[in-house]
PDB file of C-alpha atoms in Angstrom:
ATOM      1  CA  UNK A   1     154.834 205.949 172.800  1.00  0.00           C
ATOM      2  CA  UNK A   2     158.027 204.222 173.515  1.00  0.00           C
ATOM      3  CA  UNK A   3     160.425 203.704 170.799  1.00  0.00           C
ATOM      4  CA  UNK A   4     161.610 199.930 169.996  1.00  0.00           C
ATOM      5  CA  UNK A   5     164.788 198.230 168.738  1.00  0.00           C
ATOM      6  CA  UNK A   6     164.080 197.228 165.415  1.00  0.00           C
ATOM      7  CA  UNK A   7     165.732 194.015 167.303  1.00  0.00           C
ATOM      8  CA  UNK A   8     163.514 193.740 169.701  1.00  0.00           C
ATOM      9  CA  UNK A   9     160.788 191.023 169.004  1.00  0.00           C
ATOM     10  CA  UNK A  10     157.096 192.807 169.489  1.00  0.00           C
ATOM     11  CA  UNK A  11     154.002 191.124 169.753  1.00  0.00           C
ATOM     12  CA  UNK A  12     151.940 191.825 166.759  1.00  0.00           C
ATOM     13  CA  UNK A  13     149.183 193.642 168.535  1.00  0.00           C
ATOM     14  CA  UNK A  14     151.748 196.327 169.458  1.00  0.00           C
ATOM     15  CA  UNK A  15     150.255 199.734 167.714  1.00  0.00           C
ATOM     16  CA  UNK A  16     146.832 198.225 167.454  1.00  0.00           C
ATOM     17  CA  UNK A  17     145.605 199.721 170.427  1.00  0.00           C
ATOM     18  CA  UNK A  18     141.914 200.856 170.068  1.00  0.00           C
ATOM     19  CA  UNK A  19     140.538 204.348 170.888  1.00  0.00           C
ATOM     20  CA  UNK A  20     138.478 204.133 174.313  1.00  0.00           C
ATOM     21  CA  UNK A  21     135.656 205.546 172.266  1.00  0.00           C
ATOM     22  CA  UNK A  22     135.650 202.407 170.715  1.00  0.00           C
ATOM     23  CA  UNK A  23     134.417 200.654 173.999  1.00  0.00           C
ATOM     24  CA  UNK A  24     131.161 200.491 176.516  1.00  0.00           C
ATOM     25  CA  UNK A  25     131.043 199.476 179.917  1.00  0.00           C
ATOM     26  CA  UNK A  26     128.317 197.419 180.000  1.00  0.00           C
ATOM     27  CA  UNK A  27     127.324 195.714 184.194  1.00  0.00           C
ATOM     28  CA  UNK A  28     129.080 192.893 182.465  1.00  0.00           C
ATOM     29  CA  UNK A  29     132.181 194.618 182.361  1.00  0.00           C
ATOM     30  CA  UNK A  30     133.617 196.250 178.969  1.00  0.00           C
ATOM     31  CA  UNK A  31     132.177 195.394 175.145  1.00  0.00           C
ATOM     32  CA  UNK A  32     133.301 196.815 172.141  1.00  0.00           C
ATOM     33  CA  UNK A  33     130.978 199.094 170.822  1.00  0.00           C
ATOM     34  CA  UNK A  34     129.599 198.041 167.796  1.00  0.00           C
ATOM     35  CA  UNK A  35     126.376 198.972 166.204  1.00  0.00           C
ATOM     36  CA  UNK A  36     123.193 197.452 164.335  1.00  0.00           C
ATOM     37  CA  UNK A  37     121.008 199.216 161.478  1.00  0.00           C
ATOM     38  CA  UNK A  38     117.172 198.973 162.579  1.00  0.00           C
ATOM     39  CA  UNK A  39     116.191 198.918 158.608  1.00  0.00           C
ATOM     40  CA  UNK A  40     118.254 195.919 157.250  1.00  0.00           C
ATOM     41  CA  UNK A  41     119.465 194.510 160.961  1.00  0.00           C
ATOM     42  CA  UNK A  42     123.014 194.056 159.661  1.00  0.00           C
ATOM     43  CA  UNK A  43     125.562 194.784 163.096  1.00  0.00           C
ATOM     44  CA  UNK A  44     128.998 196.758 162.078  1.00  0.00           C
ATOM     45  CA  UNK A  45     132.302 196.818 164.062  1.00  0.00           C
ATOM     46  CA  UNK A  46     133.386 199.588 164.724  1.00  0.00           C
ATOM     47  CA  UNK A  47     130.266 201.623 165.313  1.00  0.00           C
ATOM     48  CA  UNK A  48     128.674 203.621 162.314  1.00  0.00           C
ATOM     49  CA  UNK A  49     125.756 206.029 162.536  1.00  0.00           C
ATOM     50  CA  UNK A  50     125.017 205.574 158.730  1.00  0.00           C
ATOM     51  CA  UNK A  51     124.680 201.459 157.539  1.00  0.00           C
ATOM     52  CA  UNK A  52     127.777 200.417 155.620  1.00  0.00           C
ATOM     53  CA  UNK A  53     125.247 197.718 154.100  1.00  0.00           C
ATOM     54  CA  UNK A  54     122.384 199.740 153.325  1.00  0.00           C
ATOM     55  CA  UNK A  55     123.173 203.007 153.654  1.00  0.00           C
ATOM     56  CA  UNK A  56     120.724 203.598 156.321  1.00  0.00           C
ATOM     57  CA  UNK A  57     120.857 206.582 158.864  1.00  0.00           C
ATOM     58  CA  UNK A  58     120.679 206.228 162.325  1.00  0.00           C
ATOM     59  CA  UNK A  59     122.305 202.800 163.927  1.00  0.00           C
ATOM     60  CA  UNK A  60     121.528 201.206 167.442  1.00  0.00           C
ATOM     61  CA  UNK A  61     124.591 201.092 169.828  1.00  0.00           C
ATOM     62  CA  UNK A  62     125.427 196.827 169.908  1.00  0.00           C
ATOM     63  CA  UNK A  63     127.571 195.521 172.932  1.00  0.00           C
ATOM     64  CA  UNK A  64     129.968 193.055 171.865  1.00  0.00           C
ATOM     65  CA  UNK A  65     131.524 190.506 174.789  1.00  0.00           C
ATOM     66  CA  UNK A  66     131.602 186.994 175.697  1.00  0.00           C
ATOM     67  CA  UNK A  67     131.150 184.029 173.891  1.00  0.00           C
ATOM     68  CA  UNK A  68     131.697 182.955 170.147  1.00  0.00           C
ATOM     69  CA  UNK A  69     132.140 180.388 167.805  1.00  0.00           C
ATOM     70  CA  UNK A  70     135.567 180.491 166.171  1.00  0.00           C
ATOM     71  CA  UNK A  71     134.837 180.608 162.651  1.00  0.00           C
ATOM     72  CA  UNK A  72     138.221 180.180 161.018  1.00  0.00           C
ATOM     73  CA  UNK A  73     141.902 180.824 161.942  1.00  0.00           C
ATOM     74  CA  UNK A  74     145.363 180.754 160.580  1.00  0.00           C
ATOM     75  CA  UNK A  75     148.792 180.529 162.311  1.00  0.00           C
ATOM     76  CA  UNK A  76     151.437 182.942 161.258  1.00  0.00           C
ATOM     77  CA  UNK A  77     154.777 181.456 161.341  1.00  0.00           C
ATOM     78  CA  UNK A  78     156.324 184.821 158.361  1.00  0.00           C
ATOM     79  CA  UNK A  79     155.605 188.259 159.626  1.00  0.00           C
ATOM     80  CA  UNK A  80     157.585 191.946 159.545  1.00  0.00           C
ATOM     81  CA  UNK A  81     160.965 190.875 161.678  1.00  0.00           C
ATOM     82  CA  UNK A  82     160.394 192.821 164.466  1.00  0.00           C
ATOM     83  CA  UNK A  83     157.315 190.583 165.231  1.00  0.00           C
ATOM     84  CA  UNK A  84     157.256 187.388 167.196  1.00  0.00           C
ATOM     85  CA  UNK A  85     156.190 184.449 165.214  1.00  0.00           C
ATOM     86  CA  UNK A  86     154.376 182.499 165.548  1.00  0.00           C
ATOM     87  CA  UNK A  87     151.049 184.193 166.274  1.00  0.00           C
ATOM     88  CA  UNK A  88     147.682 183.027 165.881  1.00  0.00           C
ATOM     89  CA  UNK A  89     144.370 184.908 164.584  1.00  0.00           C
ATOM     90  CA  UNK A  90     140.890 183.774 164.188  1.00  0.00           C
ATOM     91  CA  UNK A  91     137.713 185.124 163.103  1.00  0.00           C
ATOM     92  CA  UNK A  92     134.925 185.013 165.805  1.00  0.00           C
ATOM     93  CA  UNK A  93     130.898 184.612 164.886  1.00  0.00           C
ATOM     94  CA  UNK A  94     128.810 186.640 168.001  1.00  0.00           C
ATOM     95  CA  UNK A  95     125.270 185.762 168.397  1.00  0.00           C
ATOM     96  CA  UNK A  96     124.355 188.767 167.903  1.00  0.00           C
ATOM     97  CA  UNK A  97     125.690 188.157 163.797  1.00  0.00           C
ATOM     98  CA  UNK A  98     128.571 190.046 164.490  1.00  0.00           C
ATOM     99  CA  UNK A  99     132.348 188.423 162.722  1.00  0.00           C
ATOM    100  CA  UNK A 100     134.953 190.191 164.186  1.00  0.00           C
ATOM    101  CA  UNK A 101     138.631 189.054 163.599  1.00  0.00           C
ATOM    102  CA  UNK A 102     141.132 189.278 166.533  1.00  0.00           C
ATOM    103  CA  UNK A 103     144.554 187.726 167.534  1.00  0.00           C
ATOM    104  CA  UNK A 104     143.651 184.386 169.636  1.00  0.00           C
ATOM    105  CA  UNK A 105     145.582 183.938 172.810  1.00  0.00           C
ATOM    106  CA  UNK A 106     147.383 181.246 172.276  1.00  0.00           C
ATOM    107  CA  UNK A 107     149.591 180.367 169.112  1.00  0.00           C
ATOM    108  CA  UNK A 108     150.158 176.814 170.498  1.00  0.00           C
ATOM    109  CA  UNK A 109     146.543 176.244 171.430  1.00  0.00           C
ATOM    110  CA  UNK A 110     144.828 173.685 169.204  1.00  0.00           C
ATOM    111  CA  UNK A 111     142.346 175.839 167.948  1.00  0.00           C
ATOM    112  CA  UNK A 112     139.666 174.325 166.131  1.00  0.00           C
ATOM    113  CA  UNK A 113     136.983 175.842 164.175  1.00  0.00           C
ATOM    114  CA  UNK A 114     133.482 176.076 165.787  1.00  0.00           C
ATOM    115  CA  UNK A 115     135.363 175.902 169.365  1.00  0.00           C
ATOM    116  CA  UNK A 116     133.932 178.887 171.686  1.00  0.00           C
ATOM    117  CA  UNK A 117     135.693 181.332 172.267  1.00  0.00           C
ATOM    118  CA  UNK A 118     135.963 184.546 174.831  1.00  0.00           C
ATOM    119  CA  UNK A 119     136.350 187.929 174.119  1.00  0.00           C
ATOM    120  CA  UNK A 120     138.788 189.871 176.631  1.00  0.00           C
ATOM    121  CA  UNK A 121     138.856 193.042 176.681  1.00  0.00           C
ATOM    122  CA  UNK A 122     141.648 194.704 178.260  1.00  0.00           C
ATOM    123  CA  UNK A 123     143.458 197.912 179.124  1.00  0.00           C
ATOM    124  CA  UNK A 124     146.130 199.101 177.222  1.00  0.00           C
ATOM    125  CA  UNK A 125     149.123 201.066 178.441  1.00  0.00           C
ATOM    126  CA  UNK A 126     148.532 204.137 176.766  1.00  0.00           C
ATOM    127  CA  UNK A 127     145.781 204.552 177.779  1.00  0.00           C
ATOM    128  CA  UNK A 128     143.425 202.883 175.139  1.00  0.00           C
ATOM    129  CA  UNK A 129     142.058 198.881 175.115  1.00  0.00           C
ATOM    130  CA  UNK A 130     143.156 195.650 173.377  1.00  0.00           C
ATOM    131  CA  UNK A 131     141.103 192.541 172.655  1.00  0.00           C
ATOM    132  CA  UNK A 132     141.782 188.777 171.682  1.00  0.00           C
ATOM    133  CA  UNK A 133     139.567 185.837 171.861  1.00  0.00           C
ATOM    134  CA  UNK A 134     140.929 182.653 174.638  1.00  0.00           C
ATOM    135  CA  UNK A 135     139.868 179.239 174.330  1.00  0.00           C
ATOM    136  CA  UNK A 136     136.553 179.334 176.316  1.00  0.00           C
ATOM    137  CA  UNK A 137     137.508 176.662 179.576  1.00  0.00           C
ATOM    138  CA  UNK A 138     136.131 172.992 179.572  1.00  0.00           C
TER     139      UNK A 138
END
């Protein structure tokens, strides 16, 4: 990994690269690869083969990609000074029951809660993936 100027503004998803092991290819294209116990149905990002909820053995792999409704979100305007600012983040409700909380693509957007949003999944240069959610197009 590179080293950076503590002067050097980074984005604040710099470091939070996920493990590849943490994603599926689906014919879709890639999903994060999250999982849902068969006993009390609850889905859990990242995967888990034992229920964080109920404690149960044995999970179902659970593609996550596409569409969701933007739950909440906060702008961040005060952050460690080697990040940009401002930066936006947002929890996102899957149909599948799934809330996952990722960086949204656009500080300057006007986000609004219970807007859909889009998962992208993308590469990362070390060889691992990112993801954020984007304002789903008119």
């Amino acid at each position: 990994m590179d080293k950076t100027s503590l002067d050097e503004p980074l984005a604040p998803d710099v470091g939070a690269t996920l493990d590849a092991s943490h994603v599926m290819q689906t014919p879709d294209g890639p999903a994060l690869r999250a999982s849902r116990c068969p006993a009390c149905a609850q889905p859990t990002f990242p995967a888990s083969s034992v229920c964080p909820f109920c404690l149960h053995e044995g999970t179902q792999a659970l593609p996550i990609a596409g569409a969701a409704r933007l739950y909440a979100f906060t702008r961040v305007h005060v952050a460690p000074r080697q990040w940009r600012t401002p930066y936006a983040m947002g929890y996102g409700d899957f149909p599948s029951g799934l809330r996952l909380f990722a960086k949204l693509s656009d500080p300057d957007a006007a986000w609004q809660a219970d807007q859909t949003v889009t998962l992208r999944i993308q590469p990362a240069p070390d060889g691992g993936f990112r993801y954020h959610f984007e304002g789903a197009a008119a």
